[in-house]
């Protein structure tokens, strides 16, 4: 049986015979007794298995090493020892899969750098058991939120021939034999008959679904071929991009706030043991931070107001805040501390934002929003989309963007277009915030970064 | 308000003023009255909006074209007309977004071929409203099934440097400037420092999670660069790949059967209007087929038994069935008809199956299974994985597979390895079965096939 099921119904099983299959996390042996710290991965908690020398294979059992796969037949009992309420008194322990002495995962603290070297084994440690279960549960929470609120899940294409987001360098996808490419690749012979790339965002395509289903969301992998080796950049990461018709920037922020609170609360409710562990060993105060977010009211201020506050601040910023310009990490930090909670910053200068964002009446700013959260900075970004065909075309011309291949996107403004908005959330950025683990390499099972493509 | 919410609580809103935002699907005008077939995409059903010439802008409203985005303010009333129980008697109809006369989506039957040409507009038609909502709901059903049964959702890497599945030709991913590649690509200068591809399967990596969490599943995009232009092949498609530790082939089949029944039932329960439409206009008998699947017991037979049955069949097969060989589409069809329901075919000849499948005691067959369903053929494939290190290495040597870069996979057999099994289901194959739509291009929002990479 699954350990999770046992723990969920533990009083039912008291004094009953149970059978468990899983692995040895730790093993203490004494002359007459042995104690196995047993886990099966179905829940964060392990259980103590006690065996004594009345068992015929006591000597064999007492030699079982950390990492071994075993089957335990025993009786669930109240534990006399400290540290646990229940334990399994073994009638038999059967070896299913051996594990050598040089097994890299030993019951001691390993550095995260070391564990990255054995990434295929790290989900067996407490830390990564917690992190990747939170990843799974948070993903489910996101689906729950959108599906229960009537959104249609949209699988945006991964391979794409358009690069209009221009959000960063792209990976090229090809079936040309590179050994035979001599200077001039013949794209008519490539798989799609033209150059193709990995998507950087599914937003533009998601808009086509918003204008058919009113409410839609993507949740899929996106890619950036940026050569940056920072703690927060990966070349392959998962994004959530909701898109809502008949919704303005205010409505967009309402959804962002509601969704984030739902997901955080869901993870707190469904991963409490994992979250307590992360609070204790990874980020002190994590639970307080998250509980506070769930109950707080998010502040909403304009970019202009933010610059004013920053300029008036009695702080010696490394970067001087300036109207019409982007804000730096230090500014984000100051602002969330200033308002003592999450802050929506709205109405950004158009020149530092994307072409599809709705131009405000002032002609200078766009109806865009960034959500800044205490301790993590920018967590989501969204905007109302320009629904006016002429304004959108003008903006694309101003930016020298090619119209070729963008007719479908423009036509959304011609064929029953309407006010619509959306936002994007990097899933790993959320996980860093939720788990307190700072490095994106530690919240993705098999991360891809420059020079790194193992497994 | 969403039309979905209105329909779910319709008696509450009777005689009350409501506000709807959405689009005109059809519009009939008479001298004194007009009837708008209104939808907003939140549910399959549309609603009739009635307006009369007492409205000051009657002439304006009566000229609104199909496709226009409108806001309707009106009173929900019992309908006097036939064809609907309720209608909205309009107090005002406001144009939000115009639509020109040459709008491609008109209230008539369009061919699917034509609609593929305007793929960004086709979700606005009844057929694709149904298909892509079923896609969304089925995806959610899959997450529900696995999450509620304690599986950890695993995001398998998309870009990979290994090609050991060998399941087909792969797309290469590169940041090399192909205009500067002269014969010999210098992969040390490529993004990952070596050649990289798009994944064909996340199974091998999922095994690392099964051996940490006991139960895991992937649900993500996979890629095949096969140059085949058939109704059932796409270059980019989504796969579900569960992997379960301490589970043999029998347990694997139990899960396959249980999961499929859950997903089909969930879609029938949650998309009943969509499914009735598909039953009526796309595949007559669709509902019967699916209801029968949910209640049927799946047959389990070995490949050898199947060949025997085929050989004894009084049918003139195009391909002669043979022990030790694969079976053809016509054989699949015969077998599901023979057993009058879904059939698990087990214990396949090892030479036509993958290297990682568990060798049976006969030394000739492997513990593999294909699920064949009536009307669709193979829907899923699974196997028990070879957990014996030496046998796995031998098999790889027999097949001349490189061991380089596969140490981690082999080590899973050394470090607490155990009996484990898994299966794969192509999501689009499931959707073809669920919707009755035969062409894979019509169940993917923006399909990628040879020479085709639009949007």
PDB file of C-alpha atoms in Angstrom, chain B residues 27-161:
ATOM      1  CA  UNK B  27     -28.926  36.947 -37.211  1.00  0.00           C
ATOM      2  CA  UNK B  28     -32.476  36.857 -38.589  1.00  0.00           C
ATOM      3  CA  UNK B  29     -34.295  40.130 -39.125  1.00  0.00           C
ATOM      4  CA  UNK B  30     -37.956  40.786 -39.664  1.00  0.00           C
ATOM      5  CA  UNK B  31     -39.772  44.055 -39.980  1.00  0.00           C
ATOM      6  CA  UNK B  32     -40.656  44.466 -36.338  1.00  0.00           C
ATOM      7  CA  UNK B  33     -38.380  41.920 -34.677  1.00  0.00           C
ATOM      8  CA  UNK B  34     -34.897  40.576 -34.859  1.00  0.00           C
ATOM      9  CA  UNK B  35     -33.340  37.356 -33.508  1.00  0.00           C
ATOM     10  CA  UNK B  36     -29.657  37.111 -32.693  1.00  0.00           C
ATOM     11  CA  UNK B  37     -28.080  33.725 -32.095  1.00  0.00           C
ATOM     12  CA  UNK B  38     -25.629  34.836 -29.403  1.00  0.00           C
ATOM     13  CA  UNK B  39     -22.642  32.912 -27.972  1.00  0.00           C
ATOM     14  CA  UNK B  40     -19.723  33.840 -25.749  1.00  0.00           C
ATOM     15  CA  UNK B  41     -17.658  30.655 -25.916  1.00  0.00           C
ATOM     16  CA  UNK B  42     -17.992  29.746 -22.241  1.00  0.00           C
ATOM     17  CA  UNK B  43     -20.359  26.900 -23.076  1.00  0.00           C
ATOM     18  CA  UNK B  44     -21.457  25.078 -26.182  1.00  0.00           C
ATOM     19  CA  UNK B  45     -25.012  26.353 -26.157  1.00  0.00           C
ATOM     20  CA  UNK B  46     -25.853  29.740 -27.580  1.00  0.00           C
ATOM     21  CA  UNK B  47     -28.879  31.789 -26.537  1.00  0.00           C
ATOM     22  CA  UNK B  48     -31.469  33.644 -28.598  1.00  0.00           C
ATOM     23  CA  UNK B  49     -31.590  37.409 -28.167  1.00  0.00           C
ATOM     24  CA  UNK B  50     -34.860  39.000 -29.295  1.00  0.00           C
ATOM     25  CA  UNK B  51     -35.183  42.717 -29.976  1.00  0.00           C
ATOM     26  CA  UNK B  52     -38.050  44.727 -31.372  1.00  0.00           C
ATOM     27  CA  UNK B  53     -38.634  48.023 -33.117  1.00  0.00           C
ATOM     28  CA  UNK B  54     -39.514  49.757 -29.856  1.00  0.00           C
ATOM     29  CA  UNK B  55     -35.777  50.019 -29.270  1.00  0.00           C
ATOM     30  CA  UNK B  56     -34.524  53.434 -30.411  1.00  0.00           C
ATOM     31  CA  UNK B  57     -31.560  51.864 -32.266  1.00  0.00           C
ATOM     32  CA  UNK B  58     -33.600  49.065 -33.888  1.00  0.00           C
ATOM     33  CA  UNK B  59     -32.329  49.901 -37.366  1.00  0.00           C
ATOM     34  CA  UNK B  60     -28.716  49.926 -36.214  1.00  0.00           C
ATOM     35  CA  UNK B  61     -29.067  46.600 -34.390  1.00  0.00           C
ATOM     36  CA  UNK B  62     -30.782  44.941 -37.308  1.00  0.00           C
ATOM     37  CA  UNK B  63     -27.772  45.720 -39.493  1.00  0.00           C
ATOM     38  CA  UNK B  64     -25.247  44.014 -37.185  1.00  0.00           C
ATOM     39  CA  UNK B  65     -23.425  41.293 -39.052  1.00  0.00           C
ATOM     40  CA  UNK B  66     -22.432  37.758 -38.121  1.00  0.00           C
ATOM     41  CA  UNK B  67     -19.167  37.813 -36.166  1.00  0.00           C
ATOM     42  CA  UNK B  68     -19.724  41.162 -34.462  1.00  0.00           C
ATOM     43  CA  UNK B  69     -18.804  41.445 -30.781  1.00  0.00           C
ATOM     44  CA  UNK B  70     -21.766  42.813 -28.863  1.00  0.00           C
ATOM     45  CA  UNK B  71     -22.983  43.617 -25.389  1.00  0.00           C
ATOM     46  CA  UNK B  72     -26.573  42.660 -24.640  1.00  0.00           C
ATOM     47  CA  UNK B  73     -28.612  44.143 -21.825  1.00  0.00           C
ATOM     48  CA  UNK B  74     -31.925  42.366 -21.438  1.00  0.00           C
ATOM     49  CA  UNK B  75     -34.328  40.251 -19.449  1.00  0.00           C
ATOM     50  CA  UNK B  76     -34.186  36.481 -19.324  1.00  0.00           C
ATOM     51  CA  UNK B  77     -37.586  35.129 -20.391  1.00  0.00           C
ATOM     52  CA  UNK B  78     -39.240  31.861 -21.235  1.00  0.00           C
ATOM     53  CA  UNK B  79     -39.177  31.550 -24.983  1.00  0.00           C
ATOM     54  CA  UNK B  80     -42.381  31.349 -26.950  1.00  0.00           C
ATOM     55  CA  UNK B  81     -40.615  30.116 -30.042  1.00  0.00           C
ATOM     56  CA  UNK B  82     -39.689  26.515 -30.679  1.00  0.00           C
ATOM     57  CA  UNK B  83     -36.069  25.376 -30.482  1.00  0.00           C
ATOM     58  CA  UNK B  84     -35.228  26.949 -27.153  1.00  0.00           C
ATOM     59  CA  UNK B  85     -36.650  27.166 -23.624  1.00  0.00           C
ATOM     60  CA  UNK B  86     -35.256  30.573 -22.771  1.00  0.00           C
ATOM     61  CA  UNK B  87     -34.343  33.740 -24.571  1.00  0.00           C
ATOM     62  CA  UNK B  88     -33.107  37.193 -23.738  1.00  0.00           C
ATOM     63  CA  UNK B  89     -35.492  40.043 -24.487  1.00  0.00           C
ATOM     64  CA  UNK B  90     -33.111  42.879 -25.260  1.00  0.00           C
ATOM     65  CA  UNK B  91     -33.337  46.329 -23.730  1.00  0.00           C
ATOM     66  CA  UNK B  92     -30.197  47.327 -25.536  1.00  0.00           C
ATOM     67  CA  UNK B  93     -27.664  45.808 -27.897  1.00  0.00           C
ATOM     68  CA  UNK B  94     -24.328  47.628 -28.073  1.00  0.00           C
ATOM     69  CA  UNK B  95     -21.723  47.009 -30.775  1.00  0.00           C
ATOM     70  CA  UNK B  96     -18.295  46.331 -29.248  1.00  0.00           C
ATOM     71  CA  UNK B  97     -16.408  45.165 -32.317  1.00  0.00           C
ATOM     72  CA  UNK B  98     -17.557  45.243 -35.904  1.00  0.00           C
ATOM     73  CA  UNK B  99     -17.134  42.471 -38.431  1.00  0.00           C
ATOM     74  CA  UNK B 100     -17.003  42.915 -42.212  1.00  0.00           C
ATOM     75  CA  UNK B 101     -19.225  41.235 -44.761  1.00  0.00           C
ATOM     76  CA  UNK B 102     -16.357  39.070 -46.034  1.00  0.00           C
ATOM     77  CA  UNK B 103     -15.855  37.433 -42.609  1.00  0.00           C
ATOM     78  CA  UNK B 104     -14.862  33.858 -43.456  1.00  0.00           C
ATOM     79  CA  UNK B 105     -16.993  32.178 -40.767  1.00  0.00           C
ATOM     80  CA  UNK B 106     -20.587  32.330 -41.933  1.00  0.00           C
ATOM     81  CA  UNK B 107     -23.585  30.427 -40.550  1.00  0.00           C
ATOM     82  CA  UNK B 108     -23.315  27.587 -43.003  1.00  0.00           C
ATOM     83  CA  UNK B 109     -21.395  24.373 -43.242  1.00  0.00           C
ATOM     84  CA  UNK B 110     -17.712  24.936 -44.074  1.00  0.00           C
ATOM     85  CA  UNK B 111     -15.457  22.081 -45.106  1.00  0.00           C
ATOM     86  CA  UNK B 112     -12.770  21.124 -42.627  1.00  0.00           C
ATOM     87  CA  UNK B 113     -10.194  21.714 -45.346  1.00  0.00           C
ATOM     88  CA  UNK B 114     -11.365  25.303 -45.714  1.00  0.00           C
ATOM     89  CA  UNK B 115     -11.383  25.803 -41.961  1.00  0.00           C
ATOM     90  CA  UNK B 116      -7.777  24.587 -41.741  1.00  0.00           C
ATOM     91  CA  UNK B 117      -6.906  27.535 -44.012  1.00  0.00           C
ATOM     92  CA  UNK B 118      -8.352  29.910 -41.403  1.00  0.00           C
ATOM     93  CA  UNK B 119      -7.283  27.905 -38.373  1.00  0.00           C
ATOM     94  CA  UNK B 120      -7.233  31.007 -36.166  1.00  0.00           C
ATOM     95  CA  UNK B 121     -10.980  31.491 -36.721  1.00  0.00           C
ATOM     96  CA  UNK B 122     -12.163  27.887 -36.667  1.00  0.00           C
ATOM     97  CA  UNK B 123     -12.599  27.650 -32.856  1.00  0.00           C
ATOM     98  CA  UNK B 124     -15.531  30.001 -33.427  1.00  0.00           C
ATOM     99  CA  UNK B 125     -17.468  27.308 -35.316  1.00  0.00           C
ATOM    100  CA  UNK B 126     -19.659  24.763 -33.552  1.00  0.00           C
ATOM    101  CA  UNK B 127     -17.467  21.868 -34.588  1.00  0.00           C
ATOM    102  CA  UNK B 128     -14.201  23.310 -33.294  1.00  0.00           C
ATOM    103  CA  UNK B 129     -15.801  24.898 -30.232  1.00  0.00           C
ATOM    104  CA  UNK B 130     -16.703  21.324 -29.356  1.00  0.00           C
ATOM    105  CA  UNK B 131     -13.407  19.692 -30.320  1.00  0.00           C
ATOM    106  CA  UNK B 132     -11.098  22.103 -28.510  1.00  0.00           C
ATOM    107  CA  UNK B 133     -13.250  22.219 -25.393  1.00  0.00           C
ATOM    108  CA  UNK B 134     -13.170  18.424 -25.307  1.00  0.00           C
ATOM    109  CA  UNK B 135      -9.400  18.720 -25.677  1.00  0.00           C
ATOM    110  CA  UNK B 136      -9.245  21.015 -22.658  1.00  0.00           C
ATOM    111  CA  UNK B 137     -11.598  18.964 -20.509  1.00  0.00           C
ATOM    112  CA  UNK B 138      -9.880  15.677 -21.399  1.00  0.00           C
ATOM    113  CA  UNK B 139      -6.508  17.194 -20.445  1.00  0.00           C
ATOM    114  CA  UNK B 140      -7.961  18.208 -17.100  1.00  0.00           C
ATOM    115  CA  UNK B 141      -9.476  14.746 -16.617  1.00  0.00           C
ATOM    116  CA  UNK B 142      -6.017  13.242 -17.084  1.00  0.00           C
ATOM    117  CA  UNK B 143      -4.506  15.541 -14.463  1.00  0.00           C
ATOM    118  CA  UNK B 144      -7.418  14.799 -12.126  1.00  0.00           C
ATOM    119  CA  UNK B 145      -6.984  11.068 -12.482  1.00  0.00           C
ATOM    120  CA  UNK B 146      -3.289  11.012 -11.746  1.00  0.00           C
ATOM    121  CA  UNK B 147      -3.218  13.715  -9.087  1.00  0.00           C
ATOM    122  CA  UNK B 148      -6.126  12.208  -7.195  1.00  0.00           C
ATOM    123  CA  UNK B 149      -4.369   8.861  -7.257  1.00  0.00           C
ATOM    124  CA  UNK B 150      -1.165  10.252  -5.787  1.00  0.00           C
ATOM    125  CA  UNK B 151       1.014  10.613  -8.905  1.00  0.00           C
ATOM    126  CA  UNK B 152       3.631  13.344  -9.161  1.00  0.00           C
ATOM    127  CA  UNK B 153       3.415  15.364 -12.398  1.00  0.00           C
ATOM    128  CA  UNK B 154       6.845  15.324 -14.011  1.00  0.00           C
ATOM    129  CA  UNK B 155       7.881  17.889 -16.617  1.00  0.00           C
ATOM    130  CA  UNK B 156      10.197  15.891 -18.843  1.00  0.00           C
ATOM    131  CA  UNK B 157      12.863  17.941 -20.619  1.00  0.00           C
ATOM    132  CA  UNK B 158      11.911  19.015 -24.156  1.00  0.00           C
ATOM    133  CA  UNK B 159      15.400  19.673 -25.482  1.00  0.00           C
ATOM    134  CA  UNK B 160      17.561  16.618 -25.044  1.00  0.00           C
ATOM    135  CA  UNK B 161      21.007  15.446 -26.042  1.00  0.00           C
TER     136      UNK B 161
END
